[in-house]
């Protein structure tokens, strides 16, 4: 008999505003009465599973396990980039007209509702590390940005961030000494490989396209603490990517 699906609470928020923070990154702000029940778990890689309904959004309360069983549920995973008492913000890479979540975020308007499960999370920069290293592409910028902005002033680190071009570069608000290195498409792995790791105990956070992340796992094998996984995979929509991850974990 198949194991029963765990029912996770579903949260529903209302979009309050959207802003294009770069030509290919749209920030969706949302709030409303549902926000209070969205736990703040203290992780900087807080992620949620956004719900999409191929057969249309059902009336009434949403039961994820029931919807999944009926086939009327697909999910996409996104990081909570900011949280204030009244709103949270999620940054979406708009990678063209393909996919569900990217086009949804580009088109959504204030007043529309959306739902998600979560948040989950597993990483927060370790205050006691001697140095920090961040590596990722645009999909990881929300989590890397949140991590950099959480660092205390005495922290030191380096961030290798792969974006399409200089228009996609973002600013992070931090007093920590983080050397931000924007790198061109396809050069993330080499940029990290060429970096001599400092002495002392390091904490690294490495996420993005699976092919690059797989290579970075061996490049960074000597780092003491490593949070590393693929966030997406070229040529695969998220359900296919998540299924592949179960048999071939990154
Ligand atoms: C824990 C976690 C946190 C994440 N946080 C964020 C986040 O905050 N912001 C964010 O933008 N993404 C984030 N991602 C990645 C995001 O879940 C995937 O990019 C997802 O596939 C996008 O869904 P979609 O419906 O737009 O495209 P899909 O329907 O999943 O894919 C359609 C096509 O687009 C391609 N594609 C998917 N993502 C990208 C991309 N980033 N660039 C170029 N091509 C792509 C796929 O390979 C596929 O060919 C996160 C992933 C994980 C696991």
Tab-separated table of C-alpha atoms and ligand atoms in Angstrom:
chain	number	residue	atom	x	y	z
A	1	UNK	CA	0.000	0.000	0.000
A	2	UNK	CA	1.479	3.423	-0.867
A	3	UNK	CA	2.479	5.542	2.147
A	4	UNK	CA	-0.102	8.225	2.917
A	5	UNK	CA	0.960	11.707	1.722
A	6	UNK	CA	1.760	14.118	4.559
A	7	UNK	CA	-0.705	16.999	4.531
A	8	UNK	CA	1.125	20.267	4.885
A	9	UNK	CA	-0.578	23.533	5.733
A	10	UNK	CA	-1.336	25.762	2.792
A	11	UNK	CA	-0.979	29.534	3.107
A	12	UNK	CA	-2.774	32.044	0.917
A	13	UNK	CA	-1.569	35.626	0.463
A	14	UNK	CA	-2.618	38.587	-1.670
A	15	UNK	CA	-0.174	40.271	-4.032
A	16	UNK	CA	0.364	43.862	-2.859
A	17	UNK	CA	2.831	45.090	-5.530
A	18	UNK	CA	5.427	43.905	-8.023
A	19	UNK	CA	8.678	45.499	-9.158
A	20	UNK	CA	11.303	44.592	-11.739
A	21	UNK	CA	14.554	44.741	-9.787
A	22	UNK	CA	16.577	43.916	-12.938
A	23	UNK	CA	15.444	43.260	-16.540
A	24	UNK	CA	15.011	39.517	-15.812
A	25	UNK	CA	14.126	39.458	-12.101
A	26	UNK	CA	10.672	40.390	-10.872
A	27	UNK	CA	9.931	40.848	-7.157
A	28	UNK	CA	6.432	39.975	-5.977
A	29	UNK	CA	5.373	41.472	-2.634
A	30	UNK	CA	2.444	39.869	-0.827
A	31	UNK	CA	0.583	40.166	2.461
A	32	UNK	CA	-2.816	39.913	4.068
A	33	UNK	CA	-4.323	38.024	7.002
A	34	UNK	CA	-2.611	34.777	5.979
A	35	UNK	CA	0.864	36.202	6.611
A	36	UNK	CA	0.785	35.759	10.395
A	37	UNK	CA	0.613	31.961	10.027
A	38	UNK	CA	3.723	31.811	7.786
A	39	UNK	CA	6.435	30.787	10.240
A	40	UNK	CA	9.790	32.554	10.248
A	41	UNK	CA	12.123	29.597	10.697
A	42	UNK	CA	15.298	31.686	11.005
A	43	UNK	CA	16.960	30.193	7.930
A	44	UNK	CA	18.198	32.529	5.182
A	45	UNK	CA	17.306	29.975	2.481
A	46	UNK	CA	13.644	29.939	3.538
A	47	UNK	CA	11.793	28.369	0.621
A	48	UNK	CA	8.162	27.786	-0.233
A	49	UNK	CA	6.320	25.568	-2.713
A	50	UNK	CA	4.019	27.724	-4.830
A	51	UNK	CA	0.839	25.941	-5.906
A	52	UNK	CA	-0.472	25.916	-9.471
A	53	UNK	CA	-3.692	24.199	-10.519
A	54	UNK	CA	-3.791	22.750	-14.074
A	55	UNK	CA	-7.576	22.269	-13.856
A	56	UNK	CA	-8.253	25.601	-12.177
A	57	UNK	CA	-8.131	26.725	-8.565
A	58	UNK	CA	-10.691	24.767	-6.541
A	59	UNK	CA	-13.233	26.506	-4.314
A	60	UNK	CA	-12.749	26.437	-0.538
A	61	UNK	CA	-9.830	25.302	1.612
A	62	UNK	CA	-6.912	23.704	-0.246
A	63	UNK	CA	-5.762	20.227	0.774
A	64	UNK	CA	-2.419	19.608	-0.928
A	65	UNK	CA	-2.463	15.802	-0.553
A	66	UNK	CA	-5.983	15.593	-1.987
A	67	UNK	CA	-5.120	17.921	-4.875
A	68	UNK	CA	-1.969	15.991	-5.647
A	69	UNK	CA	-3.902	12.714	-5.711
A	70	UNK	CA	-6.438	14.239	-8.097
A	71	UNK	CA	-3.659	15.487	-10.398
A	72	UNK	CA	-4.743	19.098	-9.974
A	73	UNK	CA	-1.546	20.362	-8.372
A	74	UNK	CA	1.920	21.263	-9.546
A	75	UNK	CA	4.434	23.126	-7.431
A	76	UNK	CA	7.403	25.428	-7.976
A	77	UNK	CA	10.008	26.207	-5.321
A	78	UNK	CA	10.980	29.791	-4.403
A	79	UNK	CA	12.913	31.590	-1.677
A	80	UNK	CA	11.484	34.246	0.612
A	81	UNK	CA	13.885	37.112	-0.132
A	82	UNK	CA	12.535	39.665	2.372
A	83	UNK	CA	10.063	39.700	5.171
A	84	UNK	CA	8.563	42.705	6.978
A	85	UNK	CA	5.747	42.692	9.567
A	86	UNK	CA	3.210	43.276	6.759
A	87	UNK	CA	4.666	41.668	3.642
A	88	UNK	CA	7.036	39.125	2.217
A	89	UNK	CA	8.876	39.310	-1.093
A	90	UNK	CA	9.782	36.570	-3.553
A	91	UNK	CA	12.160	37.229	-6.472
A	92	UNK	CA	11.466	35.313	-9.681
A	93	UNK	CA	13.895	34.819	-12.559
A	94	UNK	CA	11.896	35.549	-15.699
A	95	UNK	CA	13.566	33.060	-18.033
A	96	UNK	CA	11.329	33.730	-21.034
A	97	UNK	CA	7.825	32.494	-21.823
A	98	UNK	CA	8.477	28.887	-20.774
A	99	UNK	CA	7.447	27.457	-17.433
A	100	UNK	CA	4.716	28.334	-14.985
A	101	UNK	CA	6.163	30.421	-12.193
A	102	UNK	CA	8.354	32.819	-14.205
A	103	UNK	CA	5.517	33.883	-16.550
A	104	UNK	CA	3.050	33.968	-13.620
A	105	UNK	CA	5.236	36.388	-11.657
A	106	UNK	CA	5.741	38.625	-14.683
A	107	UNK	CA	1.981	38.917	-15.222
A	108	UNK	CA	0.504	38.888	-11.706
A	109	UNK	CA	-1.189	42.072	-10.478
A	110	UNK	CA	-1.913	43.546	-7.017
A	111	UNK	CA	-5.054	42.055	-5.474
A	112	UNK	CA	-4.519	38.554	-6.886
A	113	UNK	CA	-4.236	35.661	-4.447
A	114	UNK	CA	-1.736	32.838	-4.534
A	115	UNK	CA	-1.007	29.878	-2.283
A	116	UNK	CA	2.008	27.969	-1.096
A	117	UNK	CA	3.243	25.345	1.340
A	118	UNK	CA	6.168	25.870	3.675
A	119	UNK	CA	8.462	27.484	4.473
A	120	UNK	CA	11.297	24.996	4.681
A	121	UNK	CA	14.970	25.806	4.950
A	122	UNK	CA	18.260	24.420	6.156
A	123	UNK	CA	20.953	27.091	6.030
A	124	UNK	CA	21.991	30.207	7.840
A	125	UNK	CA	25.606	31.493	7.782
A	126	UNK	CA	27.444	30.105	10.803
A	127	UNK	CA	28.563	33.056	12.956
A	128	UNK	CA	31.581	31.108	14.139
A	129	UNK	CA	32.980	30.374	10.650
A	130	UNK	CA	36.265	32.112	9.764
A	131	UNK	CA	35.043	32.849	6.252
A	132	UNK	CA	32.025	32.410	3.990
A	133	UNK	CA	31.785	31.490	0.345
A	134	UNK	CA	28.673	31.883	-1.814
A	135	UNK	CA	28.307	30.598	-5.359
A	136	UNK	CA	25.247	30.486	-7.561
A	137	UNK	CA	23.299	31.771	-10.514
A	138	UNK	CA	20.278	34.070	-10.744
A	139	UNK	CA	17.906	31.506	-9.163
A	140	UNK	CA	20.122	31.442	-6.057
A	141	UNK	CA	20.484	35.226	-5.766
A	142	UNK	CA	17.487	35.559	-3.432
A	143	UNK	CA	18.936	33.019	-0.975
A	144	UNK	CA	22.496	34.308	-1.347
A	145	UNK	CA	21.327	37.923	-0.988
A	146	UNK	CA	19.381	37.078	2.174
A	147	UNK	CA	22.434	35.262	3.577
A	148	UNK	CA	24.844	38.113	2.809
A	149	UNK	CA	22.460	40.637	4.338
A	150	UNK	CA	22.223	38.550	7.522
A	151	UNK	CA	26.004	38.525	8.113
A	152	UNK	CA	27.393	40.439	11.095
A	153	UNK	CA	29.813	43.323	10.383
A	154	UNK	CA	32.857	41.258	11.403
A	155	UNK	CA	32.131	38.479	8.858
A	156	UNK	CA	34.302	38.055	5.773
A	157	UNK	CA	33.507	36.238	2.573
A	158	UNK	CA	33.429	36.016	-1.176
A	159	UNK	CA	30.461	35.576	-3.531
A	160	UNK	CA	30.667	34.226	-7.091
A	161	UNK	CA	27.444	35.164	-8.839
A	162	UNK	CA	26.685	34.116	-12.402
A	163	UNK	CA	24.242	36.350	-14.286
A	164	UNK	CA	23.453	36.973	-17.951
A	165	UNK	CA	25.040	40.437	-18.076
A	166	UNK	CA	25.840	43.490	-15.953
A	167	UNK	CA	22.192	44.658	-16.017
A	168	UNK	CA	21.322	41.623	-13.835
A	169	UNK	CA	23.714	42.597	-11.029
A	170	UNK	CA	22.063	43.483	-7.728
A	171	UNK	CA	23.111	45.447	-4.649
A	172	UNK	CA	23.201	43.796	-1.224
A	173	UNK	CA	22.944	45.782	1.981
A	174	UNK	CA	25.624	44.569	4.390
A	175	UNK	CA	28.401	45.813	6.620
A	176	UNK	CA	30.256	42.516	6.273
A	177	UNK	CA	33.374	42.392	4.092
A	178	UNK	CA	32.017	40.305	1.227
A	179	UNK	CA	33.935	40.442	-2.027
A	180	UNK	CA	31.169	40.284	-4.671
A	181	UNK	CA	32.378	38.853	-7.978
A	182	UNK	CA	29.864	38.872	-10.841
A	183	UNK	CA	30.801	36.274	-13.446
A	184	UNK	CA	29.663	35.690	-17.033
A	185	UNK	CA	27.376	32.799	-18.109
A	186	UNK	CA	29.185	29.451	-18.068
A	187	UNK	CA	32.145	30.658	-15.984
A	188	UNK	CA	30.962	29.992	-12.421
A	189	UNK	CA	32.773	26.688	-11.923
A	190	UNK	CA	36.116	27.982	-13.213
A	191	UNK	CA	35.842	31.186	-11.189
A	192	UNK	CA	35.392	29.198	-7.967
A	193	UNK	CA	38.036	26.637	-8.948
A	194	UNK	CA	40.634	29.389	-9.455
A	195	UNK	CA	39.956	30.903	-6.038
A	196	UNK	CA	42.465	29.806	-3.375
A	197	UNK	CA	40.432	28.879	-0.297
A	198	UNK	CA	41.498	30.897	2.761
A	199	UNK	CA	42.930	29.219	5.860
A	200	UNK	CA	40.563	28.494	8.724
A	201	UNK	CA	37.078	27.080	8.902
A	202	UNK	CA	34.848	27.930	5.970
A	203	UNK	CA	31.077	27.804	5.447
A	204	UNK	CA	29.887	27.674	1.841
A	205	UNK	CA	26.451	28.012	0.236
A	206	UNK	CA	26.334	26.792	-3.366
A	207	UNK	CA	23.139	26.495	-5.433
A	208	UNK	CA	21.964	26.954	-9.000
A	209	UNK	CA	21.830	24.964	-12.216
A	210	UNK	CA	22.502	21.300	-11.491
A	211	UNK	CA	25.348	20.770	-13.988
A	212	UNK	CA	27.448	23.560	-12.437
A	213	UNK	CA	26.548	22.601	-8.886
A	214	UNK	CA	27.640	18.994	-9.466
A	215	UNK	CA	31.087	20.174	-10.548
A	216	UNK	CA	31.322	22.593	-7.633
A	217	UNK	CA	30.718	19.770	-5.161
A	218	UNK	CA	34.124	18.286	-5.977
A	219	UNK	CA	35.812	21.704	-6.327
A	220	UNK	CA	34.705	22.557	-2.776
A	221	UNK	CA	35.121	19.109	-1.225
A	222	UNK	CA	37.581	20.480	1.368
A	223	UNK	CA	35.284	23.155	2.773
A	224	UNK	CA	34.290	22.310	6.362
A	225	UNK	CA	30.594	23.188	6.103
A	226	UNK	CA	28.870	23.025	2.759
A	227	UNK	CA	25.233	23.675	1.796
A	228	UNK	CA	25.020	22.551	-1.811
A	229	UNK	CA	22.271	21.409	-4.179
A	230	UNK	CA	20.815	21.980	-7.617
A	231	UNK	CA	17.969	24.523	-7.764
A	232	UNK	CA	16.951	23.725	-11.349
A	233	UNK	CA	18.150	21.773	-14.343
A	234	UNK	CA	18.500	23.018	-17.909
A	235	UNK	CA	15.890	21.441	-20.203
A	236	UNK	CA	13.742	20.081	-17.341
A	237	UNK	CA	10.649	21.615	-15.778
A	238	UNK	CA	10.638	21.410	-11.989
A	239	UNK	CA	8.609	18.181	-11.523
A	240	UNK	CA	10.950	16.292	-13.852
A	241	UNK	CA	13.985	17.896	-12.195
A	242	UNK	CA	12.789	16.957	-8.686
A	243	UNK	CA	12.124	13.362	-9.819
A	244	UNK	CA	15.626	13.133	-11.334
A	245	UNK	CA	17.090	14.531	-8.095
A	246	UNK	CA	15.591	11.649	-6.126
A	247	UNK	CA	17.544	9.064	-8.143
A	248	UNK	CA	20.620	11.237	-8.804
A	249	UNK	CA	21.028	13.629	-5.858
A	250	UNK	CA	23.361	16.585	-6.496
B	1	LIG	C1	15.100	25.509	-2.626
B	1	LIG	C2	14.935	26.263	-3.949
B	1	LIG	C3	14.797	27.654	-3.934
B	1	LIG	C4	14.660	28.348	-5.142
B	1	LIG	N1	14.512	29.719	-5.100
B	1	LIG	C5	14.333	30.410	-6.251
B	1	LIG	C6	14.105	31.826	-6.222
B	1	LIG	O1	13.996	32.452	-5.164
B	1	LIG	N2	13.971	32.470	-7.414
B	1	LIG	C7	14.035	31.796	-8.620
B	1	LIG	O2	13.881	32.429	-9.683
B	1	LIG	N3	14.218	30.454	-8.670
B	1	LIG	C8	14.354	29.756	-7.518
B	1	LIG	N4	14.513	28.394	-7.562
B	1	LIG	C9	14.541	27.736	-8.879
B	1	LIG	C10	13.126	27.519	-9.443
B	1	LIG	O3	12.399	26.671	-8.578
B	1	LIG	C11	13.250	26.850	-10.831
B	1	LIG	O4	13.982	27.690	-11.683
B	1	LIG	C12	11.904	26.493	-11.435
B	1	LIG	O5	12.124	25.482	-12.391
B	1	LIG	C13	11.209	27.663	-12.117
B	1	LIG	O6	9.901	27.272	-12.478
B	1	LIG	P1	9.207	27.714	-13.853
B	1	LIG	O7	7.788	27.297	-13.749
B	1	LIG	O8	9.497	29.167	-14.125
B	1	LIG	O9	9.970	26.864	-14.956
B	1	LIG	P2	9.796	25.264	-15.209
B	1	LIG	O10	8.438	24.950	-15.734
B	1	LIG	O11	10.227	24.535	-13.984
B	1	LIG	O12	10.863	25.023	-16.378
B	1	LIG	C14	10.589	25.363	-17.747
B	1	LIG	C15	11.917	25.462	-18.513
B	1	LIG	O13	12.669	26.592	-18.024
B	1	LIG	C16	13.975	26.178	-17.604
B	1	LIG	N5	14.349	26.966	-16.401
B	1	LIG	C17	13.882	26.812	-15.131
B	1	LIG	N6	14.451	27.701	-14.299
B	1	LIG	C18	15.296	28.433	-15.058
B	1	LIG	C19	16.188	29.515	-14.776
B	1	LIG	N7	16.323	30.021	-13.521
B	1	LIG	N8	16.900	30.045	-15.789
B	1	LIG	C20	16.804	29.552	-17.072
B	1	LIG	N9	15.974	28.517	-17.400
B	1	LIG	C21	15.233	27.973	-16.410
B	1	LIG	C22	13.843	24.681	-17.301
B	1	LIG	O14	15.088	24.029	-17.447
B	1	LIG	C23	12.812	24.230	-18.324
B	1	LIG	O15	13.434	23.966	-19.563
B	1	LIG	C24	14.648	27.664	-6.376
B	1	LIG	C25	14.750	26.251	-6.379
B	1	LIG	C26	14.902	25.572	-5.185
B	1	LIG	C27	14.997	24.057	-5.208
